[in-house]
């Protein structure tokens, strides 16, 4: 990795500092290392400058700076990009983290939220009024990235993807214009930002539709994993009421303090589940899962919805090999494949994460948004942590082999889980007509590909 400091002939930090309301951080400044850190380990970019923007005017000014200097622009909200796109080497980072305004219309059940918020922060704010929107499984993920890519989480079967609840957005485009984008105003751009990622501009605010989601029945259920239990779990998730969304992580049981030591490291189904409806009905809906095997731990209970986002360690930056894909079914043979591959790996942390989709997500037409995989039934993420370069190669081979064995002919990929995997994988996220349409919108709003440090849709 090249070490870069701002070239004063291109960029004078003292000069630009006075032109922003937000904080401008250069390589010589205290706090630079903390400011450039992103979630994924092994991403060590050293930008020439980080601008922690305060408002849309600052955003437009950063865009102008990137155009004037020709320096590469990274756009960062929560910093969780698997490809490390939230930082760069020698370029400009537009960091939205300090933009956390929330404008809630409780009666109308909508909220305008600035894109520096995390999923957890916004969920806590709306939960104070018994309202929610679904994001993903992790509270520290930024609403910026997760929304623009789709958003698959604990309300997905009941209320759809995050984008299925996006009513409008404010976007600063490559020419510095602030646009309000919705179904009537710039409908082509509104279509593209619902799944097309950060290709079209910088979103400063999103308006979401909220749902009455107050006390839910959910939490963590830990079951012993075998081919039989994994297949049974997935069958139960498929037939469960739509209120129930489950994320089944088949992985070595973590050394949880309340888990007897003999189970630590044994293969388990670490399931995170939410029933977004009447808690009593939720308890009933969980019974088929509890009946699969004697749980190793059962923490399912009535709880306020945001409790599904427990506190996180901000210093957690794992290095992982990972790949995302979709499959149709987890029958006994598929479950055997899953167990066999997990048993064959020596990674301290290795997982096949299985998410049953369908429900509200599947009722949206495939061409209504740039997330086109509406009929794909189960989202899978295979991942293994690694330690060092040699181990990375071994773990990437394991992931590739595992995914090959799981392949059931669905070529789709979910863009928010794609890492730095090359152009073909971006194309897999956007099949056929979706790709053509994204390119057309890109040509109109970002013909010079200013926003290219992302899962890129080039204009030509
Ligand atoms: C631990 C973990 C758990 C996850 N769980 C889920 C999950 O359950 N469900 C799910 O759907 N996804 C999940 N994801 C994936 C996540 O949605 C994506 O990584 C997402 O891009 C992260 O958004 P961010 O704002 O935190 O990341 P950033 O790195 O800040 O942004 C990612 C990219 O999004 C674009 N971007 C971000 N904000 C803006 C903006 N305001 N305007 C324009 N472009 C922007 C940029 O291109 C940027 O490079 C998870 C990721 C991690 C690391």
JSON list of N, CA, C and O and ligand atoms in Angstrom, two decimals, residues 39 75-82 85-86 96 115 136-138 141-142 144-146 148 151-152 198 201-203 355 414 416-417 453-454, ligand 1:
[
{"chain": "A", "resi": 39, "resn": "UNK", "atom": "N", "xyz": [-15.00, -0.87, 8.68]},
{"chain": "A", "resi": 39, "resn": "UNK", "atom": "CA", "xyz": [-15.37, -2.09, 9.43]},
{"chain": "A", "resi": 39, "resn": "UNK", "atom": "C", "xyz": [-14.48, -3.29, 9.09]},
{"chain": "A", "resi": 39, "resn": "UNK", "atom": "O", "xyz": [-13.99, -3.98, 9.97]},
{"chain": "A", "resi": 75, "resn": "UNK", "atom": "N", "xyz": [-17.26, 7.50, -0.97]},
{"chain": "A", "resi": 75, "resn": "UNK", "atom": "CA", "xyz": [-18.42, 7.98, -0.21]},
{"chain": "A", "resi": 75, "resn": "UNK", "atom": "C", "xyz": [-18.68, 6.99, 0.92]},
{"chain": "A", "resi": 75, "resn": "UNK", "atom": "O", "xyz": [-18.82, 5.80, 0.67]},
{"chain": "A", "resi": 76, "resn": "UNK", "atom": "N", "xyz": [-18.72, 7.52, 2.12]},
{"chain": "A", "resi": 76, "resn": "UNK", "atom": "CA", "xyz": [-18.83, 6.65, 3.29]},
{"chain": "A", "resi": 76, "resn": "UNK", "atom": "C", "xyz": [-19.99, 7.05, 4.17]},
{"chain": "A", "resi": 76, "resn": "UNK", "atom": "O", "xyz": [-20.17, 8.21, 4.52]},
{"chain": "A", "resi": 77, "resn": "UNK", "atom": "N", "xyz": [-20.79, 6.06, 4.51]},
{"chain": "A", "resi": 77, "resn": "UNK", "atom": "CA", "xyz": [-21.87, 6.28, 5.48]},
{"chain": "A", "resi": 77, "resn": "UNK", "atom": "C", "xyz": [-21.50, 5.51, 6.75]},
{"chain": "A", "resi": 77, "resn": "UNK", "atom": "O", "xyz": [-20.86, 6.05, 7.65]},
{"chain": "A", "resi": 78, "resn": "UNK", "atom": "N", "xyz": [-21.82, 4.22, 6.82]},
{"chain": "A", "resi": 78, "resn": "UNK", "atom": "CA", "xyz": [-21.48, 3.43, 8.01]},
{"chain": "A", "resi": 78, "resn": "UNK", "atom": "C", "xyz": [-20.14, 2.73, 7.92]},
{"chain": "A", "resi": 78, "resn": "UNK", "atom": "O", "xyz": [-19.68, 2.12, 8.89]},
{"chain": "A", "resi": 79, "resn": "UNK", "atom": "N", "xyz": [-19.50, 2.74, 6.75]},
{"chain": "A", "resi": 79, "resn": "UNK", "atom": "CA", "xyz": [-18.17, 2.15, 6.60]},
{"chain": "A", "resi": 79, "resn": "UNK", "atom": "C", "xyz": [-18.15, 0.63, 6.57]},
{"chain": "A", "resi": 79, "resn": "UNK", "atom": "O", "xyz": [-17.12, 0.01, 6.83]},
{"chain": "A", "resi": 80, "resn": "UNK", "atom": "N", "xyz": [-19.27, -0.03, 6.24]},
{"chain": "A", "resi": 80, "resn": "UNK", "atom": "CA", "xyz": [-19.32, -1.50, 6.30]},
{"chain": "A", "resi": 80, "resn": "UNK", "atom": "C", "xyz": [-19.16, -2.18, 4.95]},
{"chain": "A", "resi": 80, "resn": "UNK", "atom": "O", "xyz": [-19.37, -3.39, 4.84]},
{"chain": "A", "resi": 81, "resn": "UNK", "atom": "N", "xyz": [-18.83, -1.44, 3.90]},
{"chain": "A", "resi": 81, "resn": "UNK", "atom": "CA", "xyz": [-18.66, -2.07, 2.59]},
{"chain": "A", "resi": 81, "resn": "UNK", "atom": "C", "xyz": [-17.68, -3.24, 2.68]},
{"chain": "A", "resi": 81, "resn": "UNK", "atom": "O", "xyz": [-16.56, -3.09, 3.17]},
{"chain": "A", "resi": 82, "resn": "UNK", "atom": "N", "xyz": [-18.12, -4.40, 2.16]},
{"chain": "A", "resi": 82, "resn": "UNK", "atom": "CA", "xyz": [-17.27, -5.59, 2.20]},
{"chain": "A", "resi": 82, "resn": "UNK", "atom": "C", "xyz": [-16.04, -5.40, 1.32]},
{"chain": "A", "resi": 82, "resn": "UNK", "atom": "O", "xyz": [-15.00, -6.02, 1.53]},
{"chain": "A", "resi": 85, "resn": "UNK", "atom": "N", "xyz": [-14.98, -0.01, 0.18]},
{"chain": "A", "resi": 85, "resn": "UNK", "atom": "CA", "xyz": [-15.17, 1.18, -0.66]},
{"chain": "A", "resi": 85, "resn": "UNK", "atom": "C", "xyz": [-15.37, 2.47, 0.13]},
{"chain": "A", "resi": 85, "resn": "UNK", "atom": "O", "xyz": [-15.46, 3.54, -0.47]},
{"chain": "A", "resi": 86, "resn": "UNK", "atom": "N", "xyz": [-15.43, 2.37, 1.44]},
{"chain": "A", "resi": 86, "resn": "UNK", "atom": "CA", "xyz": [-15.63, 3.56, 2.26]},
{"chain": "A", "resi": 86, "resn": "UNK", "atom": "C", "xyz": [-14.36, 4.37, 2.50]},
{"chain": "A", "resi": 86, "resn": "UNK", "atom": "O", "xyz": [-14.38, 5.38, 3.19]},
{"chain": "A", "resi": 96, "resn": "UNK", "atom": "N", "xyz": [-20.17, 10.81, 5.74]},
{"chain": "A", "resi": 96, "resn": "UNK", "atom": "CA", "xyz": [-21.48, 11.35, 6.13]},
{"chain": "A", "resi": 96, "resn": "UNK", "atom": "C", "xyz": [-21.80, 11.14, 7.61]},
{"chain": "A", "resi": 96, "resn": "UNK", "atom": "O", "xyz": [-22.88, 11.50, 8.07]},
{"chain": "A", "resi": 115, "resn": "UNK", "atom": "N", "xyz": [-28.25, 10.46, 6.11]},
{"chain": "A", "resi": 115, "resn": "UNK", "atom": "CA", "xyz": [-27.60, 9.19, 5.78]},
{"chain": "A", "resi": 115, "resn": "UNK", "atom": "C", "xyz": [-26.35, 8.88, 6.60]},
{"chain": "A", "resi": 115, "resn": "UNK", "atom": "O", "xyz": [-25.71, 7.86, 6.36]},
{"chain": "A", "resi": 136, "resn": "UNK", "atom": "N", "xyz": [-30.78, -4.37, 8.24]},
{"chain": "A", "resi": 136, "resn": "UNK", "atom": "CA", "xyz": [-30.16, -5.69, 8.17]},
{"chain": "A", "resi": 136, "resn": "UNK", "atom": "C", "xyz": [-30.04, -6.33, 9.55]},
{"chain": "A", "resi": 136, "resn": "UNK", "atom": "O", "xyz": [-30.82, -6.01, 10.45]},
{"chain": "A", "resi": 137, "resn": "UNK", "atom": "N", "xyz": [-29.03, -7.19, 9.69]},
{"chain": "A", "resi": 137, "resn": "UNK", "atom": "CA", "xyz": [-28.89, -7.91, 10.96]},
{"chain": "A", "resi": 137, "resn": "UNK", "atom": "C", "xyz": [-27.93, -7.22, 11.92]},
{"chain": "A", "resi": 137, "resn": "UNK", "atom": "O", "xyz": [-27.70, -7.71, 13.02]},
{"chain": "A", "resi": 138, "resn": "UNK", "atom": "N", "xyz": [-27.35, -6.08, 11.51]},
{"chain": "A", "resi": 138, "resn": "UNK", "atom": "CA", "xyz": [-26.29, -5.45, 12.31]},
{"chain": "A", "resi": 138, "resn": "UNK", "atom": "C", "xyz": [-26.59, -3.97, 12.49]},
{"chain": "A", "resi": 138, "resn": "UNK", "atom": "O", "xyz": [-26.76, -3.24, 11.50]},
{"chain": "A", "resi": 141, "resn": "UNK", "atom": "N", "xyz": [-24.37, -0.97, 10.76]},
{"chain": "A", "resi": 141, "resn": "UNK", "atom": "CA", "xyz": [-24.38, -0.74, 9.31]},
{"chain": "A", "resi": 141, "resn": "UNK", "atom": "C", "xyz": [-25.03, 0.61, 9.02]},
{"chain": "A", "resi": 141, "resn": "UNK", "atom": "O", "xyz": [-26.03, 0.98, 9.63]},
{"chain": "A", "resi": 142, "resn": "UNK", "atom": "N", "xyz": [-24.45, 1.38, 8.09]},
{"chain": "A", "resi": 142, "resn": "UNK", "atom": "CA", "xyz": [-25.00, 2.69, 7.75]},
{"chain": "A", "resi": 142, "resn": "UNK", "atom": "C", "xyz": [-26.27, 2.58, 6.93]},
{"chain": "A", "resi": 142, "resn": "UNK", "atom": "O", "xyz": [-26.38, 1.71, 6.06]},
{"chain": "A", "resi": 144, "resn": "UNK", "atom": "N", "xyz": [-27.02, 4.56, 4.71]},
{"chain": "A", "resi": 144, "resn": "UNK", "atom": "CA", "xyz": [-26.65, 4.97, 3.35]},
{"chain": "A", "resi": 144, "resn": "UNK", "atom": "C", "xyz": [-26.43, 3.76, 2.45]},
{"chain": "A", "resi": 144, "resn": "UNK", "atom": "O", "xyz": [-27.13, 3.56, 1.46]},
{"chain": "A", "resi": 145, "resn": "UNK", "atom": "N", "xyz": [-25.47, 2.94, 2.80]},
{"chain": "A", "resi": 145, "resn": "UNK", "atom": "CA", "xyz": [-25.11, 1.80, 1.96]},
{"chain": "A", "resi": 145, "resn": "UNK", "atom": "C", "xyz": [-26.19, 0.74, 1.92]},
{"chain": "A", "resi": 145, "resn": "UNK", "atom": "O", "xyz": [-26.52, 0.23, 0.84]},
{"chain": "A", "resi": 146, "resn": "UNK", "atom": "N", "xyz": [-26.76, 0.41, 3.07]},
{"chain": "A", "resi": 146, "resn": "UNK", "atom": "CA", "xyz": [-27.72, -0.70, 3.06]},
{"chain": "A", "resi": 146, "resn": "UNK", "atom": "C", "xyz": [-28.95, -0.34, 2.26]},
{"chain": "A", "resi": 146, "resn": "UNK", "atom": "O", "xyz": [-29.48, -1.15, 1.50]},
{"chain": "A", "resi": 148, "resn": "UNK", "atom": "N", "xyz": [-29.23, 1.88, -0.30]},
{"chain": "A", "resi": 148, "resn": "UNK", "atom": "CA", "xyz": [-28.97, 1.99, -1.74]},
{"chain": "A", "resi": 148, "resn": "UNK", "atom": "C", "xyz": [-28.78, 0.62, -2.41]},
{"chain": "A", "resi": 148, "resn": "UNK", "atom": "O", "xyz": [-29.01, 0.47, -3.60]},
{"chain": "A", "resi": 151, "resn": "UNK", "atom": "N", "xyz": [-31.30, -3.96, 1.19]},
{"chain": "A", "resi": 151, "resn": "UNK", "atom": "CA", "xyz": [-31.64, -4.02, 2.61]},
{"chain": "A", "resi": 151, "resn": "UNK", "atom": "C", "xyz": [-32.46, -5.25, 2.97]},
{"chain": "A", "resi": 151, "resn": "UNK", "atom": "O", "xyz": [-33.68, -5.24, 2.86]},
{"chain": "A", "resi": 152, "resn": "UNK", "atom": "N", "xyz": [-31.79, -6.30, 3.42]},
{"chain": "A", "resi": 152, "resn": "UNK", "atom": "CA", "xyz": [-32.45, -7.57, 3.78]},
{"chain": "A", "resi": 152, "resn": "UNK", "atom": "C", "xyz": [-32.26, -7.81, 5.26]},
{"chain": "A", "resi": 152, "resn": "UNK", "atom": "O", "xyz": [-31.14, -8.04, 5.71]},
{"chain": "A", "resi": 198, "resn": "UNK", "atom": "N", "xyz": [-24.27, 3.29, -4.82]},
{"chain": "A", "resi": 198, "resn": "UNK", "atom": "CA", "xyz": [-23.83, 4.69, -4.81]},
{"chain": "A", "resi": 198, "resn": "UNK", "atom": "C", "xyz": [-23.41, 5.22, -6.16]},
{"chain": "A", "resi": 198, "resn": "UNK", "atom": "O", "xyz": [-22.66, 6.19, -6.24]},
{"chain": "A", "resi": 201, "resn": "UNK", "atom": "N", "xyz": [-25.00, 9.33, -7.26]},
{"chain": "A", "resi": 201, "resn": "UNK", "atom": "CA", "xyz": [-24.89, 10.57, -6.51]},
{"chain": "A", "resi": 201, "resn": "UNK", "atom": "C", "xyz": [-24.77, 10.26, -5.03]},
{"chain": "A", "resi": 201, "resn": "UNK", "atom": "O", "xyz": [-24.72, 9.09, -4.63]},
{"chain": "A", "resi": 202, "resn": "UNK", "atom": "N", "xyz": [-24.71, 11.31, -4.24]},
{"chain": "A", "resi": 202, "resn": "UNK", "atom": "CA", "xyz": [-24.60, 11.14, -2.79]},
{"chain": "A", "resi": 202, "resn": "UNK", "atom": "C", "xyz": [-25.97, 11.40, -2.17]},
{"chain": "A", "resi": 202, "resn": "UNK", "atom": "O", "xyz": [-26.51, 12.51, -2.28]},
{"chain": "A", "resi": 203, "resn": "UNK", "atom": "N", "xyz": [-26.52, 10.38, -1.55]},
{"chain": "A", "resi": 203, "resn": "UNK", "atom": "CA", "xyz": [-27.80, 10.55, -0.86]},
{"chain": "A", "resi": 203, "resn": "UNK", "atom": "C", "xyz": [-27.55, 11.24, 0.47]},
{"chain": "A", "resi": 203, "resn": "UNK", "atom": "O", "xyz": [-26.72, 10.78, 1.26]},
{"chain": "A", "resi": 355, "resn": "UNK", "atom": "N", "xyz": [-30.84, -17.25, 4.68]},
{"chain": "A", "resi": 355, "resn": "UNK", "atom": "CA", "xyz": [-31.99, -16.36, 4.94]},
{"chain": "A", "resi": 355, "resn": "UNK", "atom": "C", "xyz": [-33.13, -16.75, 4.01]},
{"chain": "A", "resi": 355, "resn": "UNK", "atom": "O", "xyz": [-33.00, -16.61, 2.79]},
{"chain": "A", "resi": 414, "resn": "UNK", "atom": "N", "xyz": [-26.39, -10.68, -4.44]},
{"chain": "A", "resi": 414, "resn": "UNK", "atom": "CA", "xyz": [-26.94, -9.49, -3.76]},
{"chain": "A", "resi": 414, "resn": "UNK", "atom": "C", "xyz": [-25.80, -8.48, -3.61]},
{"chain": "A", "resi": 414, "resn": "UNK", "atom": "O", "xyz": [-24.80, -8.75, -2.95]},
{"chain": "A", "resi": 416, "resn": "UNK", "atom": "N", "xyz": [-25.07, -5.88, -1.97]},
{"chain": "A", "resi": 416, "resn": "UNK", "atom": "CA", "xyz": [-24.54, -5.42, -0.68]},
{"chain": "A", "resi": 416, "resn": "UNK", "atom": "C", "xyz": [-23.62, -6.43, -0.01]},
{"chain": "A", "resi": 416, "resn": "UNK", "atom": "O", "xyz": [-22.94, -6.09, 0.96]},
{"chain": "A", "resi": 417, "resn": "UNK", "atom": "N", "xyz": [-23.64, -7.66, -0.47]},
{"chain": "A", "resi": 417, "resn": "UNK", "atom": "CA", "xyz": [-22.72, -8.65, 0.09]},
{"chain": "A", "resi": 417, "resn": "UNK", "atom": "C", "xyz": [-21.59, -9.01, -0.88]},
{"chain": "A", "resi": 417, "resn": "UNK", "atom": "O", "xyz": [-20.80, -9.89, -0.59]},
{"chain": "A", "resi": 453, "resn": "UNK", "atom": "N", "xyz": [-15.93, 4.47, -7.18]},
{"chain": "A", "resi": 453, "resn": "UNK", "atom": "CA", "xyz": [-15.41, 3.59, -6.13]},
{"chain": "A", "resi": 453, "resn": "UNK", "atom": "C", "xyz": [-16.60, 2.95, -5.42]},
{"chain": "A", "resi": 453, "resn": "UNK", "atom": "O", "xyz": [-17.03, 3.35, -4.34]},
{"chain": "A", "resi": 454, "resn": "UNK", "atom": "N", "xyz": [-17.17, 1.95, -6.10]},
{"chain": "A", "resi": 454, "resn": "UNK", "atom": "CA", "xyz": [-18.36, 1.27, -5.61]},
{"chain": "A", "resi": 454, "resn": "UNK", "atom": "C", "xyz": [-18.54, 0.01, -6.45]},
{"chain": "A", "resi": 454, "resn": "UNK", "atom": "O", "xyz": [-17.65, -0.31, -7.25]},
{"chain": "B", "resi": 1, "resn": "LIG", "atom": "C1", "xyz": [-21.28, -7.04, 9.69]},
{"chain": "B", "resi": 1, "resn": "LIG", "atom": "C2", "xyz": [-22.14, -6.76, 8.49]},
{"chain": "B", "resi": 1, "resn": "LIG", "atom": "C3", "xyz": [-23.46, -7.18, 8.49]},
{"chain": "B", "resi": 1, "resn": "LIG", "atom": "C4", "xyz": [-24.28, -6.91, 7.40]},
{"chain": "B", "resi": 1, "resn": "LIG", "atom": "N1", "xyz": [-25.58, -7.35, 7.43]},
{"chain": "B", "resi": 1, "resn": "LIG", "atom": "C5", "xyz": [-26.41, -7.05, 6.40]},
{"chain": "B", "resi": 1, "resn": "LIG", "atom": "C6", "xyz": [-27.75, -7.48, 6.41]},
{"chain": "B", "resi": 1, "resn": "LIG", "atom": "O1", "xyz": [-28.20, -8.14, 7.32]},
{"chain": "B", "resi": 1, "resn": "LIG", "atom": "N2", "xyz": [-28.53, -7.14, 5.37]},
{"chain": "B", "resi": 1, "resn": "LIG", "atom": "C7", "xyz": [-28.07, -6.42, 4.31]},
{"chain": "B", "resi": 1, "resn": "LIG", "atom": "O2", "xyz": [-28.86, -6.12, 3.42]},
{"chain": "B", "resi": 1, "resn": "LIG", "atom": "N3", "xyz": [-26.78, -6.02, 4.26]},
{"chain": "B", "resi": 1, "resn": "LIG", "atom": "C8", "xyz": [-25.95, -6.33, 5.27]},
{"chain": "B", "resi": 1, "resn": "LIG", "atom": "N4", "xyz": [-24.63, -5.96, 5.21]},
{"chain": "B", "resi": 1, "resn": "LIG", "atom": "C9", "xyz": [-24.12, -5.35, 3.99]},
{"chain": "B", "resi": 1, "resn": "LIG", "atom": "C10", "xyz": [-24.29, -3.85, 4.00]},
{"chain": "B", "resi": 1, "resn": "LIG", "atom": "O3", "xyz": [-25.63, -3.54, 3.69]},
{"chain": "B", "resi": 1, "resn": "LIG", "atom": "C11", "xyz": [-23.39, -3.20, 2.96]},
{"chain": "B", "resi": 1, "resn": "LIG", "atom": "O4", "xyz": [-22.04, -3.49, 3.26]},
{"chain": "B", "resi": 1, "resn": "LIG", "atom": "C12", "xyz": [-23.60, -1.70, 2.91]},
{"chain": "B", "resi": 1, "resn": "LIG", "atom": "O5", "xyz": [-23.06, -1.18, 1.71]},
{"chain": "B", "resi": 1, "resn": "LIG", "atom": "C13", "xyz": [-22.96, -1.01, 4.08]},
{"chain": "B", "resi": 1, "resn": "LIG", "atom": "O6", "xyz": [-23.37, 0.30, 4.13]},
{"chain": "B", "resi": 1, "resn": "LIG", "atom": "P1", "xyz": [-22.51, 1.35, 4.96]},
{"chain": "B", "resi": 1, "resn": "LIG", "atom": "O7", "xyz": [-23.12, 2.67, 4.74]},
{"chain": "B", "resi": 1, "resn": "LIG", "atom": "O8", "xyz": [-22.31, 0.88, 6.35]},
{"chain": "B", "resi": 1, "resn": "LIG", "atom": "O9", "xyz": [-21.10, 1.20, 4.25]},
{"chain": "B", "resi": 1, "resn": "LIG", "atom": "P2", "xyz": [-20.12, 2.23, 3.50]},
{"chain": "B", "resi": 1, "resn": "LIG", "atom": "O10", "xyz": [-18.85, 1.47, 3.35]},
{"chain": "B", "resi": 1, "resn": "LIG", "atom": "O11", "xyz": [-20.09, 3.52, 4.20]},
{"chain": "B", "resi": 1, "resn": "LIG", "atom": "O12", "xyz": [-20.83, 2.42, 2.12]},
{"chain": "B", "resi": 1, "resn": "LIG", "atom": "C14", "xyz": [-20.83, 1.39, 1.17]},
{"chain": "B", "resi": 1, "resn": "LIG", "atom": "C15", "xyz": [-20.99, 1.99, -0.20]},
{"chain": "B", "resi": 1, "resn": "LIG", "atom": "O13", "xyz": [-22.32, 2.48, -0.33]},
{"chain": "B", "resi": 1, "resn": "LIG", "atom": "C16", "xyz": [-22.33, 3.71, -1.01]},
{"chain": "B", "resi": 1, "resn": "LIG", "atom": "N5", "xyz": [-22.88, 4.72, -0.11]},
{"chain": "B", "resi": 1, "resn": "LIG", "atom": "C17", "xyz": [-22.99, 4.68, 1.23]},
{"chain": "B", "resi": 1, "resn": "LIG", "atom": "N6", "xyz": [-23.66, 5.74, 1.68]},
{"chain": "B", "resi": 1, "resn": "LIG", "atom": "C18", "xyz": [-23.95, 6.49, 0.60]},
{"chain": "B", "resi": 1, "resn": "LIG", "atom": "C19", "xyz": [-24.67, 7.69, 0.40]},
{"chain": "B", "resi": 1, "resn": "LIG", "atom": "N7", "xyz": [-25.21, 8.35, 1.43]},
{"chain": "B", "resi": 1, "resn": "LIG", "atom": "N8", "xyz": [-24.79, 8.17, -0.86]},
{"chain": "B", "resi": 1, "resn": "LIG", "atom": "C20", "xyz": [-24.25, 7.52, -1.91]},
{"chain": "B", "resi": 1, "resn": "LIG", "atom": "N9", "xyz": [-23.58, 6.37, -1.78]},
{"chain": "B", "resi": 1, "resn": "LIG", "atom": "C21", "xyz": [-23.44, 5.84, -0.54]},
{"chain": "B", "resi": 1, "resn": "LIG", "atom": "C22", "xyz": [-20.91, 4.00, -1.42]},
{"chain": "B", "resi": 1, "resn": "LIG", "atom": "O14", "xyz": [-20.70, 3.51, -2.73]},
{"chain": "B", "resi": 1, "resn": "LIG", "atom": "C23", "xyz": [-20.10, 3.18, -0.45]},
{"chain": "B", "resi": 1, "resn": "LIG", "atom": "O15", "xyz": [-18.89, 2.77, -0.99]},
{"chain": "B", "resi": 1, "resn": "LIG", "atom": "C24", "xyz": [-23.78, -6.23, 6.27]},
{"chain": "B", "resi": 1, "resn": "LIG", "atom": "C25", "xyz": [-22.43, -5.82, 6.26]},
{"chain": "B", "resi": 1, "resn": "LIG", "atom": "C26", "xyz": [-21.62, -6.08, 7.35]},
{"chain": "B", "resi": 1, "resn": "LIG", "atom": "C27", "xyz": [-20.18, -5.67, 7.32]}
]
